[in-house]
N, CA, C and O of each residue as an XYZ file, in Angstrom:
668
protein
N     162.573     35.048    166.420
C     161.663     36.141    166.303
C     160.409     35.817    167.128
O     159.792     34.764    166.970
N     160.068     36.726    167.981
C     158.905     36.527    168.848
C     157.728     37.313    168.324
O     157.871     38.449    167.871
N     156.565     36.699    168.391
C     155.332     37.388    168.039
C     154.627     37.799    169.321
O     154.522     36.998    170.250
N     154.142     39.040    169.388
C     153.422     39.447    170.589
C     152.085     38.716    170.656
O     151.511     38.374    169.623
N     151.600     38.483    171.836
C     150.308     37.793    171.949
C     149.186     38.657    171.365
O     149.092     39.856    171.627
N     148.348     38.007    170.570
C     147.295     38.730    169.859
C     146.162     39.173    170.767
O     145.496     40.162    170.461
N     145.923     38.495    171.851
C     144.793     38.840    172.712
C     144.937     40.251    173.288
O     143.949     40.832    173.737
N     146.144     40.806    173.283
C     146.337     42.178    173.759
C     145.723     43.196    172.782
O     145.271     44.264    173.197
N     145.711     42.865    171.508
C     145.260     43.799    170.483
C     143.858     43.479    169.967
O     143.394     44.106    169.014
N     143.190     42.529    170.575
C     141.862     42.130    170.118
C     140.881     43.305    170.193
O     140.154     43.547    169.229
N     140.841     44.018    171.275
C     139.905     45.141    171.440
C     140.177     46.232    170.397
O     139.244     46.795    169.825
N     141.451     46.525    170.156
C     141.813     47.537    169.159
C     141.384     47.101    167.758
O     140.869     47.916    166.992
N     141.587     45.837    167.414
C     141.197     45.358    166.081
C     139.674     45.366    165.918
O     139.183     45.623    164.819
N     138.921     45.090    166.980
C     137.457     45.163    166.897
C     136.999     46.600    166.664
O     136.121     46.842    165.836
N     137.580     47.546    167.378
C     137.215     48.959    167.200
C     137.595     49.424    165.801
O     136.833     50.150    165.163
N     138.758     49.017    165.321
C     139.183     49.400    163.968
C     138.248     48.796    162.917
O     137.915     49.459    161.935
N     137.820     47.539    163.114
C     136.910     46.896    162.164
C     135.559     47.592    162.145
O     134.987     47.788    161.073
N     135.029     47.974    163.319
C     133.750     48.694    163.378
C     133.885     50.056    162.712
O     132.968     50.498    162.020
N     135.018     50.728    162.912
C     135.245     52.040    162.290
C     135.291     51.922    160.772
O     134.671     52.731    160.080
N     136.000     50.948    160.240
C     136.086     50.750    158.787
C     134.717     50.372    158.228
O     134.324     50.860    157.168
N     133.988     49.504    158.937
C     132.645     49.132    158.498
C     131.719     50.353    158.490
O     130.906     50.504    157.578
N     131.835     51.211    159.484
C     131.046     52.439    159.527
C     131.376     53.371    158.370
O     130.486     54.024    157.824
N     132.663     53.437    157.991
C     133.058     54.258    156.839
C     132.439     53.717    155.556
O     131.972     54.486    154.716
N     132.435     52.400    155.404
C     131.868     51.792    154.203
C     130.363     52.042    154.136
O     129.854     52.444    153.089
N     129.649     51.812    155.231
C     128.198     52.038    155.252
C     127.886     53.516    155.027
O     126.951     53.849    154.298
N     128.654     54.391    155.641
C     128.456     55.825    155.434
C     128.667     56.229    153.988
O     127.928     57.055    153.451
N     129.684     55.642    153.354
C     129.936     55.919    151.934
C     128.796     55.448    151.048
O     128.420     56.129    150.094
N     128.247     54.278    151.367
C     127.126     53.746    150.587
C     125.886     54.639    150.743
O     125.204     54.939    149.763
N     125.604     55.055    151.975
C     124.439     55.918    152.216
C     124.613     57.258    151.513
O     123.681     57.745    150.874
N     125.789     57.856    151.622
C     126.044     59.142    150.970
C     125.923     59.005    149.460
O     125.335     59.868    148.808
N     126.472     57.932    148.893
C     126.415     57.722    147.449
C     124.969     57.529    146.979
O     124.590     58.045    145.927
N     124.171     56.801    147.736
C     122.775     56.604    147.329
C     121.994     57.913    147.393
O     121.170     58.175    146.516
N     122.230     58.734    148.402
C     121.558     60.040    148.479
C     122.009     60.935    147.329
O     121.193     61.641    146.735
N     123.293     60.910    147.014
C     123.811     61.715    145.915
C     123.178     61.302    144.586
O     122.775     62.162    143.802
N     123.088     59.992    144.322
C     122.520     59.528    143.057
C     121.020     59.793    142.984
O     120.497     60.074    141.905
N     120.327     59.709    144.103
C     118.900     60.020    144.111
C     118.681     61.502    143.775
O     117.800     61.834    142.983
N     119.471     62.378    144.368
C     119.355     63.806    144.080
C     119.743     64.094    142.637
O     119.113     64.928    141.986
N     120.765     63.423    142.126
C     121.177     63.622    140.744
C     120.105     63.131    139.777
O     119.881     63.754    138.739
N     119.442     62.026    140.103
C     118.373     61.509    139.257
C     117.209     62.495    139.187
O     116.652     62.717    138.112
N     116.840     63.085    140.315
C     115.768     64.084    140.323
C     116.177     65.291    139.490
O     115.364     65.828    138.738
N     117.421     65.721    139.615
C     117.918     66.850    138.834
C     117.899     66.532    137.349
O     117.518     67.378    136.540
N     118.306     65.321    136.976
C     118.330     64.923    135.570
C     116.924     64.880    134.985
O     116.705     65.339    133.864
N     115.966     64.330    135.737
C     114.584     64.260    135.248
C     114.010     65.661    135.090
O     113.309     65.925    134.112
N     114.288     66.565    136.026
C     113.832     67.942    135.915
C     114.456     68.607    134.692
O     113.787     69.347    133.971
N     115.727     68.342    134.467
C     116.412     68.897    133.302
C     115.770     68.408    132.007
O     115.578     69.198    131.083
N     115.438     67.136    131.925
C     114.793     66.602    130.730
C     113.428     67.255    130.507
O     113.086     67.614    129.380
N     112.656     67.406    131.571
C     111.352     68.066    131.455
C     111.508     69.498    130.948
O     110.757     69.940    130.079
N     112.475     70.209    131.490
C     112.676     71.598    131.090
C     113.166     71.711    129.656
O     112.792     72.647    128.950
N     113.995     70.775    129.211
C     114.443     70.789    127.812
C     113.267     70.591    126.856
O     113.168     71.268    125.832
N     112.391     69.668    127.194
C     111.226     69.422    126.343
C     110.322     70.656    126.323
O     109.808     71.033    125.270
N     110.131     71.279    127.478
C     109.322     72.493    127.528
C     109.945     73.618    126.709
O     109.229     74.354    126.030
N     111.266     73.761    126.763
C     111.939     74.806    125.987
C     111.744     74.582    124.498
O     111.466     75.528    123.760
N     111.887     73.335    124.044
C     111.661     73.031    122.631
C     110.226     73.370    122.227
O     109.992     73.938    121.160
N     109.270     73.018    123.084
C     107.864     73.308    122.799
C     107.629     74.818    122.739
O     106.938     75.307    121.846
N     108.194     75.541    123.675
C     108.011     76.994    123.700
C     108.656     77.666    122.497
O     108.104     78.627    121.962
N     109.813     77.180    122.063
C     110.459     77.748    120.874
C     109.590     77.561    119.632
O     109.412     78.488    118.842
N     109.056     76.363    119.472
C     108.198     76.128    118.304
C     106.907     76.937    118.402
O     106.397     77.416    117.389
N     106.374     77.092    119.617
C     105.169     77.910    119.793
C     105.435     79.374    119.464
O     104.598     80.031    118.844
N     106.586     79.886    119.871
C     106.928     81.282    119.580
C     107.057     81.502    118.082
O     106.563     82.502    117.560
N     107.714     80.581    117.383
C     107.856     80.709    115.938
C     106.491     80.687    115.252
O     106.235     81.471    114.338
N     105.624     79.792    115.696
C     104.300     79.696    115.089
C     103.470     80.937    115.398
O     102.776     81.456    114.524
N     103.541     81.410    116.627
C     102.772     82.600    116.984
C     103.251     83.813    116.205
O     102.440     84.658    115.827
N     104.545     83.918    115.958
C     105.051     85.020    115.137
C     104.561     84.898    113.695
O     104.253     85.894    113.042
N     104.496     83.673    113.221
C     104.104     83.434    111.828
C     102.613     83.685    111.609
O     102.223     84.248    110.586
N     101.776     83.269    112.567
C     100.330     83.348    112.407
C      99.692     84.336    113.387
O      98.576     84.102    113.852
N     100.369     85.419    113.704
C      99.815     86.320    114.711
C      98.619     87.126    114.203
O      97.842     87.627    115.016
N      98.448     87.266    112.901
C      97.328     88.046    112.372
C      96.105     87.196    112.052
O      95.032     87.742    111.793
N      96.239     85.898    112.063
C      95.103     85.041    111.748
C      94.648     84.330    113.013
O      95.461     83.821    113.785
N      93.350     84.305    113.210
C      92.830     83.698    114.431
C      92.164     82.352    114.189
O      91.713     81.714    115.140
N      92.092     81.910    112.953
C      91.390     80.665    112.664
C      92.329     79.515    112.311
O      91.905     78.545    111.681
N      93.578     79.608    112.701
C      94.511     78.522    112.428
C      94.987     77.925    113.747
O      94.897     78.548    114.804
N      95.492     76.707    113.653
C      96.060     76.035    114.820
C      97.462     76.608    115.025
O      98.367     76.381    114.222
N      97.618     77.350    116.110
C      98.902     77.980    116.391
C      99.733     77.186    117.382
O     100.957     77.318    117.414
N      99.097     76.383    118.170
C      99.799     75.678    119.240
C      99.241     74.263    119.357
O      98.035     74.051    119.234
N     100.121     73.306    119.595
C      99.713     71.910    119.775
C     100.197     71.452    121.143
O     101.391     71.494    121.437
N      99.265     71.017    121.966
C      99.609     70.508    123.290
C      99.203     69.045    123.350
O      98.037     68.701    123.153
N     100.170     68.199    123.620
C      99.925     66.769    123.737
C     100.054     66.408    125.206
O     101.058     66.716    125.848
N      99.042     65.760    125.723
C      99.037     65.360    127.135
C      98.772     63.866    127.224
O      98.111     63.278    126.367
N      99.294     63.280    128.263
C      99.062     61.861    128.476
C      98.062     61.677    129.605
O      98.089     62.393    130.606
N      97.195     60.719    129.424
C      96.265     60.375    130.493
C      97.008     59.533    131.506
O      97.915     58.779    131.155
N      96.625     59.662    132.750
C      97.299     58.909    133.811
C      97.039     57.425    133.603
O      95.902     56.959    133.673
N      98.106     56.705    133.348
C      97.984     55.261    133.177
C      98.517     54.599    134.430
O      99.646     54.846    134.853
N      97.701     53.773    135.002
C      98.129     53.047    136.204
C      98.587     51.666    135.788
O      98.296     51.202    134.686
N      99.289     51.035    136.662
C      99.752     49.675    136.387
C      98.555     48.736    136.442
O      97.932     48.571    137.491
N      98.239     48.122    135.302
C      97.121     47.190    135.282
C      97.573     45.855    134.714
O      98.422     45.784    133.826
N      96.997     44.836    135.237
C      97.231     43.476    134.769
C      98.709     43.122    134.731
O      99.182     42.534    133.758
N      99.425     43.466    135.756
C     100.835     43.110    135.832
C     101.747     44.004    135.028
O     102.949     43.744    134.968
N     101.226     45.057    134.402
C     102.064     45.976    133.642
C     102.661     46.998    134.585
O     102.011     47.446    135.529
N     103.884     47.355    134.325
C     104.523     48.397    135.128
C     104.121     49.758    134.571
O     103.953     49.914    133.361
N     103.969     50.738    135.451
C     103.648     52.090    135.017
C     104.852     52.661    134.270
O     105.998     52.342    134.587
N     104.584     53.501    133.283
C     105.645     54.077    132.470
C     106.263     55.241    133.229
O     105.556     56.083    133.782
N     107.601     55.278    133.248
C     108.266     56.344    133.985
C     108.098     57.682    133.253
O     107.902     57.697    132.038
N     108.172     58.797    133.976
C     107.889     60.111    133.380
C     108.835     60.504    132.250
O     108.414     61.169    131.304
N     110.096     60.108    132.328
C     111.038     60.480    131.282
C     110.679     59.796    129.968
O     110.733     60.418    128.907
N     110.320     58.537    130.035
C     109.901     57.809    128.841
C     108.623     58.405    128.279
O     108.486     58.562    127.066
N     107.693     58.735    129.153
C     106.438     59.339    128.724
C     106.691     60.660    128.014
O     106.090     60.927    126.974
N     107.571     61.488    128.562
C     107.885     62.781    127.933
C     108.546     62.586    126.583
O     108.279     63.339    125.647
N     109.409     61.581    126.472
C     110.085     61.332    125.205
C     109.088     60.869    124.136
O     109.175     61.290    122.983
N     108.150     60.008    124.515
C     107.122     59.566    123.567
C     106.255     60.762    123.151
O     105.921     60.905    121.975
N     105.894     61.614    124.106
C     105.090     62.796    123.788
C     105.844     63.745    122.869
O     105.238     64.368    121.997
N     107.159     63.866    123.048
C     107.960     64.727    122.179
C     107.964     64.186    120.744
O     107.841     64.948    119.785
N     108.106     62.862    120.609
C     108.092     62.263    119.268
C     106.707     62.395    118.631
O     106.597     62.640    117.430
N     105.661     62.236    119.424
C     104.308     62.388    118.913
C     104.057     63.826    118.479
O     103.433     64.056    117.444
N     104.532     64.797    119.253
C     104.366     66.205    118.885
C     105.100     66.509    117.584
O     104.626     67.310    116.777
N     106.249     65.879    117.374
C     106.975     66.065    116.115
C     106.175     65.485    114.946
O     106.197     66.048    113.851
N     105.470     64.369    115.161
C     104.640     63.798    114.106
C     103.413     64.658    113.825
O     102.903     64.658    112.705
N     102.937     65.387    114.826
C     101.757     66.241    114.659
C     102.093     67.648    114.143
O     101.192     68.451    113.904
N     103.351     67.937    113.976
C     103.782     69.273    113.568
C     103.153     69.754    112.249
O     102.895     70.952    112.131
N     102.892     68.895    111.252
C     102.240     69.386    110.026
C     100.828     69.946    110.258
O     100.313     70.661    109.399
N     100.203     69.643    111.377
C      98.864     70.174    111.652
C      98.930     71.639    112.072
O      97.919     72.339    112.015
N     100.094     72.111    112.491
C     100.260     73.499    112.910
C     100.110     74.412    111.683
O     100.721     74.169    110.643
N      99.310     75.436    111.815
C      99.076     76.365    110.721
C      97.879     76.007    109.858
O      97.518     76.758    108.952
N      97.263     74.869    110.130
C      96.085     74.454    109.371
C      94.852     75.167    109.908
O      94.840     75.616    111.054
N      93.838     75.269    109.101
C      92.611     75.942    109.506
C      91.865     75.111    110.539
O      91.790     73.887    110.434
N      91.312     75.795    111.542
C      90.548     75.098    112.578
C      89.240     74.548    112.017
O      88.690     73.591    112.561
N      88.741     75.135    110.947
C      87.472     74.688    110.376
C      87.630     73.421    109.545
O      86.638     72.770    109.217
N      88.858     73.067    109.203
C      89.113     71.837    108.460
C      89.678     70.748    109.363
O      90.264     69.777    108.885
N      89.502     70.912    110.647
C      90.089     69.961    111.593
C      89.408     68.597    111.521
O      90.007     67.591    111.902
N      88.166     68.547    111.038
C      87.497     67.248    110.973
C      88.234     66.287    110.051
O      88.443     65.129    110.413
N      88.632     66.744    108.867
C      89.370     65.855    107.970
C      90.796     65.642    108.472
O      91.330     64.538    108.366
N      91.417     66.689    109.017
C      92.778     66.548    109.541
C      92.794     65.657    110.771
O      93.723     64.870    110.950
N      91.788     65.767    111.615
C      91.718     64.943    112.813
C      91.573     63.468    112.469
O      92.188     62.606    113.096
N      90.740     63.190    111.452
C      90.589     61.798    111.026
C      91.907     61.264    110.473
O      92.294     60.125    110.739
N      92.588     62.107    109.698
C      93.876     61.698    109.133
C      94.901     61.444    110.249
O      95.627     60.450    110.220
N      94.948     62.343    111.218
C      95.893     62.170    112.326
C      95.557     60.920    113.133
O      96.449     60.188    113.563
N      94.285     60.686    113.330
C      93.880     59.503    114.093
C      94.257     58.222    113.336
O      94.718     57.257    113.945
N      94.065     58.212    112.024
C      94.424     57.035    111.235
C      95.939     56.802    111.221
O      96.399     55.663    111.312
N      96.705     57.883    111.108
C      98.152     57.741    111.017
C      98.820     57.452    112.351
O      99.783     56.687    112.412
N      98.314     58.059    113.424
C      99.029     58.005    114.686
C      98.430     57.048    115.701
O      99.114     56.670    116.651
N      97.190     56.648    115.537
C      96.585     55.756    116.516
C      97.258     54.395    116.433
O      97.372     53.824    115.348
N      97.687     53.891    117.531
C      98.402     52.613    117.663
C      99.756     52.630    116.955
O     100.259     51.580    116.554
N     100.344     53.807    116.802
C     101.681     53.893    116.232
C     102.691     53.465    117.288
O     102.495     53.706    118.479
N     103.756     52.837    116.851
C     104.773     52.315    117.759
C     105.958     53.276    117.779
O     106.500     53.636    116.734
N     106.350     53.682    118.981
C     107.510     54.550    119.168
C     108.582     53.783    119.928
O     108.284     53.066    120.884
N     109.816     53.934    119.503
C     110.947     53.274    120.143
C     111.661     54.283    121.043
O     112.238     55.260    120.566
N     111.612     54.028    122.349
C     112.252     54.903    123.330
C     113.060     54.026    124.272
O     112.537     53.081    124.863
N     114.340     54.349    124.405
C     115.238     53.604    125.294
C     115.211     52.106    125.002
O     115.172     51.287    125.919
N     115.231     51.767    123.746
C     115.267     50.396    123.265
C     114.044     49.579    123.667
O     114.107     48.350    123.710
N     112.942     50.245    123.957
C     111.678     49.570    124.232
C     110.615     50.193    123.339
O     110.696     51.368    122.981
N     109.626     49.394    122.987
C     108.573     49.867    122.098
C     107.329     50.225    122.896
O     106.915     49.500    123.800
N     106.740     51.373    122.535
C     105.519     51.848    123.185
C     104.521     52.207    122.096
O     104.890     52.698    121.029
N     103.254     51.955    122.384
C     102.195     52.298    121.446
C     101.354     53.425    122.029
O     101.197     53.542    123.244
N     100.816     54.250    121.136
C     100.059     55.429    121.540
C      98.632     55.282    121.037
O      98.405     54.943    119.875
N      97.674     55.539    121.917
C      96.261     55.545    121.536
C      95.718     56.942    121.780
O      95.773     57.453    122.899
N      95.196     57.553    120.731
C      94.641     58.900    120.860
C      93.260     58.784    121.483
O      92.398     58.077    120.960
N      93.044     59.473    122.595
C      91.766     59.425    123.304
C      90.873     60.595    122.927
O      89.706     60.392    122.594
N      91.400     61.826    122.974
C      90.583     63.006    122.726
C      91.398     64.038    121.969
O      92.588     64.219    122.226
N      90.736     64.721    121.022
C      91.334     65.857    120.322
C      90.369     67.026    120.472
O      89.169     66.884    120.237
N      90.896     68.176    120.863
C      90.065     69.342    121.110
C      90.778     70.571    120.557
O      91.965     70.775    120.810
N      90.034     71.400    119.790
C      90.583     72.643    119.266
C      89.800     73.790    119.880
O      88.572     73.838    119.813
N      90.549     74.718    120.484
C      89.898     75.869    121.090
C      90.880     77.033    121.091
O      92.002     76.909    121.582
N      90.459     78.144    120.547
C      91.238     79.380    120.512
C      92.624     79.178    119.908
O      93.603     79.723    120.417
N      92.716     78.421    118.858
C      93.978     78.222    118.163
C      94.889     77.193    118.800
O      96.036     77.046    118.378
N      94.409     76.478    119.806
C      95.226     75.473    120.491
C      94.609     74.100    120.243
O      93.443     73.868    120.562
N      95.386     73.208    119.683
C      94.967     71.824    119.489
C      95.476     71.030    120.676
O      96.684     70.897    120.872
N      94.559     70.507    121.462
C      94.932     69.710    122.629
C      94.583     68.255    122.351
O      93.474     67.934    121.925
N      95.545     67.390    122.600
C      95.366     65.965    122.322
C      95.733     65.192    123.579
O      96.809     65.381    124.147
N      94.829     64.321    124.007
C      95.081     63.440    125.145
C      95.328     62.044    124.602
O      94.533     61.526    123.818
N      96.429     61.439    125.020
C      96.801     60.117    124.533
C      97.046     59.189    125.712
O      97.261     59.627    126.842
N      97.007     57.913    125.420
C      97.354     56.893    126.400
C      98.549     56.126    125.859
O      98.530     55.652    124.723
N      99.576     56.008    126.669
C     100.809     55.339    126.265
C     100.890     54.003    126.999
O     100.702     53.930    128.214
N     101.169     52.959    126.242
C     101.301     51.637    126.860
C     102.426     50.865    126.167
O     102.725     51.116    124.999
N     103.039     49.939    126.874
C     104.079     49.115    126.237
C     103.473     48.287    125.110
O     102.343     47.808    125.210
N     104.232     48.128    124.053
C     103.769     47.398    122.889
C     103.854     45.892    123.153
O     104.870     45.386    123.628
N     102.771     45.196    122.837
C     102.743     43.726    122.972
C     102.917     43.123    121.593
O     102.167     43.437    120.669
N     103.904     42.261    121.457
C     104.098     41.562    120.186
C     103.072     40.443    120.105
O     102.847     39.720    121.076
N     102.452     40.308    118.937
C     101.417     39.282    118.769
C     102.040     37.947    118.451
O     101.327     36.959    118.275
C-alpha cells in the first residue's frame, strides 16, 4: 500500500485549517453578541415586570382612596447612585431593583395611612428598615434610608444599598 506524498496537500490542509478556525471564531463572536443582546433584553424585562407590579398596586390603592386626599396613595422607593468605593464593586441594576422591590413590599403597610401622622410612621419605618439585611441572589445587602418625603399623597423614599459586611 502506497501513501501519497503529504507535501502535495500541505497548502490545502492549511487553507482548510484557517477556514475551520474562522468558523470557530465566528461562532464565538456571534454567540457573545447573542448573549449580550439577550442579557439586555432580560434586564429590560425584569425592570418592566417590577414596574407593572408597582403600577398594579398603585391602581388598586388609587381606586381605594380616590375620595380622600390626605392619605398616602403611592409609595416610590428610589436608590441613590452608589459608586464603587474602597474596593467595593458597584451593585448591578437587577440586584438593586430586586432589593427595592423587597423594600417596597416591607413599606406596603404605610399605604393608606394619613399624611399628617407620617412623623410617627416615618420613625417606625426608619427603626424597622434602616440597616435591614435583604438576601438577593444568595448575597446579603443592607439598606440605609437617606430621605423620606411626602407630597400630594406620594411617599418618596431614597435609600442607599450596599453589600452587607459581616462583623
